[in-house]
PDB file of C-alpha atoms in Angstrom:
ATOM      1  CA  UNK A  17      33.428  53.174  84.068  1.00  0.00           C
ATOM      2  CA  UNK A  18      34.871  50.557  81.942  1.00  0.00           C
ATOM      3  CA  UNK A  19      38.233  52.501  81.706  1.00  0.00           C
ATOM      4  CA  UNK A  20      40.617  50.334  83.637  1.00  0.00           C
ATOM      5  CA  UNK A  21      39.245  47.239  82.635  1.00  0.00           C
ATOM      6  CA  UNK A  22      39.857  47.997  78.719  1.00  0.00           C
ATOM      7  CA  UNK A  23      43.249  49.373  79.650  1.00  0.00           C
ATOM      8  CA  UNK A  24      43.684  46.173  82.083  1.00  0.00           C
ATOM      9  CA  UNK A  25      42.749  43.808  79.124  1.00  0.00           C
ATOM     10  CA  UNK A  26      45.136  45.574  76.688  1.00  0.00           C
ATOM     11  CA  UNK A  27      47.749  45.407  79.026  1.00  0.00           C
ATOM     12  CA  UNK A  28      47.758  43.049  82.403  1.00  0.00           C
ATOM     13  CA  UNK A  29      46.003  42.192  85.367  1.00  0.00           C
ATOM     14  CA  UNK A  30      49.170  43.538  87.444  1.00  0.00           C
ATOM     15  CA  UNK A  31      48.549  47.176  85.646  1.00  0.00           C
ATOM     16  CA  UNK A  32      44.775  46.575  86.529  1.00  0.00           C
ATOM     17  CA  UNK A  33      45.624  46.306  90.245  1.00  0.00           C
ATOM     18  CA  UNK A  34      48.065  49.093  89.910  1.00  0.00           C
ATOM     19  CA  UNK A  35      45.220  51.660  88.473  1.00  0.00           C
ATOM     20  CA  UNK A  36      42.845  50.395  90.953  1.00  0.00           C
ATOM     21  CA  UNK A  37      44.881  50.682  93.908  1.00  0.00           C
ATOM     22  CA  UNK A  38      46.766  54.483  92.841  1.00  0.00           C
ATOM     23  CA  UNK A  39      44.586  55.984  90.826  1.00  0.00           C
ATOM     24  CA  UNK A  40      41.139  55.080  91.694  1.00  0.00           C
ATOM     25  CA  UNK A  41      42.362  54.331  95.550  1.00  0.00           C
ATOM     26  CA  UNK A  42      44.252  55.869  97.508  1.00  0.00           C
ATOM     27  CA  UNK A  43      47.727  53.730  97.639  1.00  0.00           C
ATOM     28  CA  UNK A  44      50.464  56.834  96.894  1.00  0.00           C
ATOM     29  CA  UNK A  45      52.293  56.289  93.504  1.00  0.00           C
ATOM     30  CA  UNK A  46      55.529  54.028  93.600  1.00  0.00           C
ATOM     31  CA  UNK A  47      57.496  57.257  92.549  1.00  0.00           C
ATOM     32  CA  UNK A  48      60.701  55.384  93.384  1.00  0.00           C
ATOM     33  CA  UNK A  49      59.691  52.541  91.244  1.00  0.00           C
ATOM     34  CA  UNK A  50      58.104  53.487  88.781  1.00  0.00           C
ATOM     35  CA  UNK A  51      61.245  56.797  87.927  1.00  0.00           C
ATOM     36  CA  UNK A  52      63.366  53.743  88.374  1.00  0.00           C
ATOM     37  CA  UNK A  53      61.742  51.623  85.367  1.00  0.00           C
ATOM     38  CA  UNK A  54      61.988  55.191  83.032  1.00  0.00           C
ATOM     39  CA  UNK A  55      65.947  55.266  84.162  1.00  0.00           C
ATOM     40  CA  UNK A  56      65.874  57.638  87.143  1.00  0.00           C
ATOM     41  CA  UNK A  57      66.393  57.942  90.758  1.00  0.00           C
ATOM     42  CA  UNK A  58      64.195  59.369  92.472  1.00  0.00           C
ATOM     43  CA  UNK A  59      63.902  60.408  96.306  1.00  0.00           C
ATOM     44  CA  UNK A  60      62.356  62.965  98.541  1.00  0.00           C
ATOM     45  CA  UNK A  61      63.476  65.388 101.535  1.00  0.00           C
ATOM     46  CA  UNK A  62      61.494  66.066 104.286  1.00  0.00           C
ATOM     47  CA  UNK A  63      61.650  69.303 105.816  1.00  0.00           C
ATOM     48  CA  UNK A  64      60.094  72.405 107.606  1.00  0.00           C
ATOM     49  CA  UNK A  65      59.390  75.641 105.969  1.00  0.00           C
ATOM     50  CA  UNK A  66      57.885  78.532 108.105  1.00  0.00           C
ATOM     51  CA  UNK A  67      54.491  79.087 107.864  1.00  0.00           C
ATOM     52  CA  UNK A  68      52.577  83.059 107.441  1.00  0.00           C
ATOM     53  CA  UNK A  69      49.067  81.599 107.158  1.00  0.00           C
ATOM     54  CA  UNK A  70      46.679  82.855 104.874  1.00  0.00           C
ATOM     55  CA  UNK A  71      49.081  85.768 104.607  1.00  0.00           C
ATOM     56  CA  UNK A  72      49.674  86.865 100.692  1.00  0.00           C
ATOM     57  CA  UNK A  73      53.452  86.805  99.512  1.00  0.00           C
ATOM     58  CA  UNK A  74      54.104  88.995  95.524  1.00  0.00           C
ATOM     59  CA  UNK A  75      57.699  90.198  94.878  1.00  0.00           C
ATOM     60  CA  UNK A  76      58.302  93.863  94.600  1.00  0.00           C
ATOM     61  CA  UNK A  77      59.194  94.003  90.784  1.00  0.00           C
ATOM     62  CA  UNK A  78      61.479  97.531  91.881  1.00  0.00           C
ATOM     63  CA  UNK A  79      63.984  95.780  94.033  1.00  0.00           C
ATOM     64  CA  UNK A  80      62.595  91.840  93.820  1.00  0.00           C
ATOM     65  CA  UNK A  81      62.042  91.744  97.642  1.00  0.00           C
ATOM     66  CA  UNK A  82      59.530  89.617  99.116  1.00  0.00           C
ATOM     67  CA  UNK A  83      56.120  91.690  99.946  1.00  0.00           C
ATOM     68  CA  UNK A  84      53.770  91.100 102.027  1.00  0.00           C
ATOM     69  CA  UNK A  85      49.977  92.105  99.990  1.00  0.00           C
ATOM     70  CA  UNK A  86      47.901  90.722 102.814  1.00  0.00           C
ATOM     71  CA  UNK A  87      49.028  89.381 106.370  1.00  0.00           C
ATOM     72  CA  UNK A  88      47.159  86.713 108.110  1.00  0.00           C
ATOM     73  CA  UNK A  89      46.673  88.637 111.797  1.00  0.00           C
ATOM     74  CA  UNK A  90      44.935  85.223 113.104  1.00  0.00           C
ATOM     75  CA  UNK A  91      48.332  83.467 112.237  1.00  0.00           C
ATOM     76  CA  UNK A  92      50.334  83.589 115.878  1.00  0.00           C
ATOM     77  CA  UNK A  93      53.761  83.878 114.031  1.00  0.00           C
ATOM     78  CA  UNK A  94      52.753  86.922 111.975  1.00  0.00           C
ATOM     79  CA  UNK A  95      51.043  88.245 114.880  1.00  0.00           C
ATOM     80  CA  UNK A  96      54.270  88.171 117.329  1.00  0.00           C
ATOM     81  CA  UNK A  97      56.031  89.470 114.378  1.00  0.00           C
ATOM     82  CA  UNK A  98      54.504  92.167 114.249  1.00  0.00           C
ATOM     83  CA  UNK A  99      54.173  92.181 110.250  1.00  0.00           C
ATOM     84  CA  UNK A 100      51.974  94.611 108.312  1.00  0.00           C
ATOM     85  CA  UNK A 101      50.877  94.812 104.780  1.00  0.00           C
ATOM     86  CA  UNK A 102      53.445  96.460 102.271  1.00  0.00           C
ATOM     87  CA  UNK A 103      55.953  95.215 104.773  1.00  0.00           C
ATOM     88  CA  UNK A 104      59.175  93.783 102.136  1.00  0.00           C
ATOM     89  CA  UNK A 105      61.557  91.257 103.509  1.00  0.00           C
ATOM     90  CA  UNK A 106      65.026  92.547 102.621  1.00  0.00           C
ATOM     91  CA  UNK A 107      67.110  90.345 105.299  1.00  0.00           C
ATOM     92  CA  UNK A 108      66.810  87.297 107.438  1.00  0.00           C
ATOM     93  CA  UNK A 109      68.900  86.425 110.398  1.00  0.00           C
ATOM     94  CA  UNK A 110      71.605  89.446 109.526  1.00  0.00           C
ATOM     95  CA  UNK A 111      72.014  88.150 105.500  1.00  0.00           C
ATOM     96  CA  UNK A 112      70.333  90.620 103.356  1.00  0.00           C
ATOM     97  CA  UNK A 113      69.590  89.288  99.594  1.00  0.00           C
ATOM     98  CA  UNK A 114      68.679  90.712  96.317  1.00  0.00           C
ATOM     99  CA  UNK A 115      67.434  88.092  93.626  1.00  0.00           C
ATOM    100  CA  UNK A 116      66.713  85.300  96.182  1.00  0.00           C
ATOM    101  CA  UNK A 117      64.078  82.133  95.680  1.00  0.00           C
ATOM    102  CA  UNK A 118      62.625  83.759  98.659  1.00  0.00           C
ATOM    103  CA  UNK A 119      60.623  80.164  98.818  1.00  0.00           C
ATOM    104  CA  UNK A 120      63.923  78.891  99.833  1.00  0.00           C
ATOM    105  CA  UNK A 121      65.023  81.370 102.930  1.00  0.00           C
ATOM    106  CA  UNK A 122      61.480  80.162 104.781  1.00  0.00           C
ATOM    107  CA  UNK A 123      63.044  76.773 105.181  1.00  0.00           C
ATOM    108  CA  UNK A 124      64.395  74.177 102.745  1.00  0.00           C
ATOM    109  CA  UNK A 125      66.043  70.508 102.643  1.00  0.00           C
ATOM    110  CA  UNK A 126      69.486  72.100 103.042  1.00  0.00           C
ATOM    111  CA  UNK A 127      68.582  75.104 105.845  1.00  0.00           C
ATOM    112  CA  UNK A 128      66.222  73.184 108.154  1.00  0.00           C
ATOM    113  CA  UNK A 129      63.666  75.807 110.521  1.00  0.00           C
ATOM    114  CA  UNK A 130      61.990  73.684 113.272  1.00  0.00           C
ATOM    115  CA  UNK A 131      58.897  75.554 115.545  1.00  0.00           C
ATOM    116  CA  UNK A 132      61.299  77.307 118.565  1.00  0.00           C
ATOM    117  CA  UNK A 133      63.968  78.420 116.237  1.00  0.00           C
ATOM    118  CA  UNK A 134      64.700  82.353 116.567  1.00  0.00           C
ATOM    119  CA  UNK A 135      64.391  84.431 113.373  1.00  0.00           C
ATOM    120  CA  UNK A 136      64.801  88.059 112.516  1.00  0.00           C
ATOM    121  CA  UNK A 137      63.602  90.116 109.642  1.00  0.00           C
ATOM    122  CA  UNK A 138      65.338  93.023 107.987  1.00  0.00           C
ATOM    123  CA  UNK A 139      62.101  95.095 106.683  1.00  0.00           C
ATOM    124  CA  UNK A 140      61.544  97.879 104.481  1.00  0.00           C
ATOM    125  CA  UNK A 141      58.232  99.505 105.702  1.00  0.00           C
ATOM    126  CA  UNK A 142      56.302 102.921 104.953  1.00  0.00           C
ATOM    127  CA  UNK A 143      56.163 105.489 107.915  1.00  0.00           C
ATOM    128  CA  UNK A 144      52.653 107.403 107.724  1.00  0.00           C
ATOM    129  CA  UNK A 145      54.129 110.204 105.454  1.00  0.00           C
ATOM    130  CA  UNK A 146      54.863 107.143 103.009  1.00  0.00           C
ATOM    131  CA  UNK A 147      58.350 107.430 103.535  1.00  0.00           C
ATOM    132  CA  UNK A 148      60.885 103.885 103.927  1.00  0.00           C
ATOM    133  CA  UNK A 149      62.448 103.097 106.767  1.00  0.00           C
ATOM    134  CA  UNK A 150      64.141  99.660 108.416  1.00  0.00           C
ATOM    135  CA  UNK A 151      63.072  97.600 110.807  1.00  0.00           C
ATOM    136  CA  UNK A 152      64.079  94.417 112.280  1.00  0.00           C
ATOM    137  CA  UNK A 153      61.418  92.147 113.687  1.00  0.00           C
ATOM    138  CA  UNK A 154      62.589  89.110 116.089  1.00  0.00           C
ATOM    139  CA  UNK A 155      60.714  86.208 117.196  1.00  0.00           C
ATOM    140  CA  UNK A 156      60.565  82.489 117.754  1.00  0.00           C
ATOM    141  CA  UNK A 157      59.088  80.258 114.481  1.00  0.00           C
ATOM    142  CA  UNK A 158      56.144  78.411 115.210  1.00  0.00           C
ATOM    143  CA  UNK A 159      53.339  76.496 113.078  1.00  0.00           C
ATOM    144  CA  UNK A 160      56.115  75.825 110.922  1.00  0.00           C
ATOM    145  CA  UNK A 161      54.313  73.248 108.079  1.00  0.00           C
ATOM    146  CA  UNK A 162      55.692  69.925 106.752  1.00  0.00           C
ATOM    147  CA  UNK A 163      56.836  69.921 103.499  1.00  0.00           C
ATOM    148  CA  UNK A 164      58.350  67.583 100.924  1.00  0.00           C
ATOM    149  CA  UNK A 165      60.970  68.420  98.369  1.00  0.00           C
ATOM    150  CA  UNK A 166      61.122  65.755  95.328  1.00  0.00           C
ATOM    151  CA  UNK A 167      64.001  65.326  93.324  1.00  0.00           C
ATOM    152  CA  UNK A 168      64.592  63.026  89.910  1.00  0.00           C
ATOM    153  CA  UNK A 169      68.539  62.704  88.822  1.00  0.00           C
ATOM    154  CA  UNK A 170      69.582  60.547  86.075  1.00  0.00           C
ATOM    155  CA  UNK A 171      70.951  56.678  86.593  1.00  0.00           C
ATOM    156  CA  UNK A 172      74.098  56.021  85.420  1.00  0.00           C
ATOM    157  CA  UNK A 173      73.302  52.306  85.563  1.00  0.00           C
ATOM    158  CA  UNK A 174      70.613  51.792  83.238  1.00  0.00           C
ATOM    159  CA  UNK A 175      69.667  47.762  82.904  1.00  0.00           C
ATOM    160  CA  UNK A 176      69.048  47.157  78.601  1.00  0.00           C
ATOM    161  CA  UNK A 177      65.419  47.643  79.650  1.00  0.00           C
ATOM    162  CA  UNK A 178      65.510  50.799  81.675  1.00  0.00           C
ATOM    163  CA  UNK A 179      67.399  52.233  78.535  1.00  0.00           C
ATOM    164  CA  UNK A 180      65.227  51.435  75.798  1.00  0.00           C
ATOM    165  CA  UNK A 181      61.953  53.119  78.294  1.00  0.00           C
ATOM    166  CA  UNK A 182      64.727  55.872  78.837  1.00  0.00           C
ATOM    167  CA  UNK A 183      65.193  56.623  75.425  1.00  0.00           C
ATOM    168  CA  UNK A 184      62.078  56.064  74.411  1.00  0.00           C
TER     169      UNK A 184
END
């Protein structure tokens, strides 16, 4: 209970504030700032990704596609999609991949998805003898989900103080 206070009396009332506003309260941390006084930039993207729900994503170690363990069936995208379990993702919109951050094809800072936005799947799916076949699987993105990308790069212009923290 008496945490911040000792750490405020070591230190100063300005880092007392600071732990009682961001770390007991619910101010966001000064990322920007506080990356800045260590020598860094910092910013962050905003962006889109496309949302499966619940659904449960693994990664075929055979051929490192996407796989789909579980699919959320109360999720409207997956639904119109038509996806089932075992389904693999081998292509989207006509570009098959390999070794992919598959995290990255659902949407990222540099290819933006926005609810509305047509999509197709290339998938690899069993037939009832347990044989593979392809299918493609069209449909419009919706409950896409907001997410933030944060990114730290170094600062070329480091003031004597910056540099010493940096360093340090």
């Amino acid at each position: 209970d008496e945490l911040f206070e000792e750490i405020e009396s070591i230190t100063t009332p300005k880092v007392g504030d600071f732990l009682r506003r961001c770390i007991a309260g619910t101010d966001p941390l000064p990322l920007k700032e506080l990356m800045g006084l260590c020598g860094f930039k910092y910013s962050k993207i905003d962006y889109n990704r496309v949302s499966f729900g619940n659904s449960r994503i693994t990664i075929n170690k055979s051929n490192l596609h996407p796989q789909f363990l579980y699919v959320d069936t109360e999720n409207k995208f997956c639904r119109k999609l038509g996806l089932l379990p075992d389904d693999e993702i081998v292509g989207i919109n006509g570009t098959y991949f390999l070794l992919v951050d598959y995290s990255e094809v659902f949407g990222s800072p540099e290819d933006k998805v926005k609810d509305g936005d047509e999509i197709d799947f290339i998938i690899r799916r069993k037939d009832t003898q347990g044989q593979y076949f392809y299918t493609k699987l069209e449909g419009k993105i919706s409950g896409t989900i907001k997410t933030t990308k944060h990114k730290l790069s170094n600062n070329d212009k480091l003031t004597e103080h910056e540099a010493k923290i940096y360093k340090a």
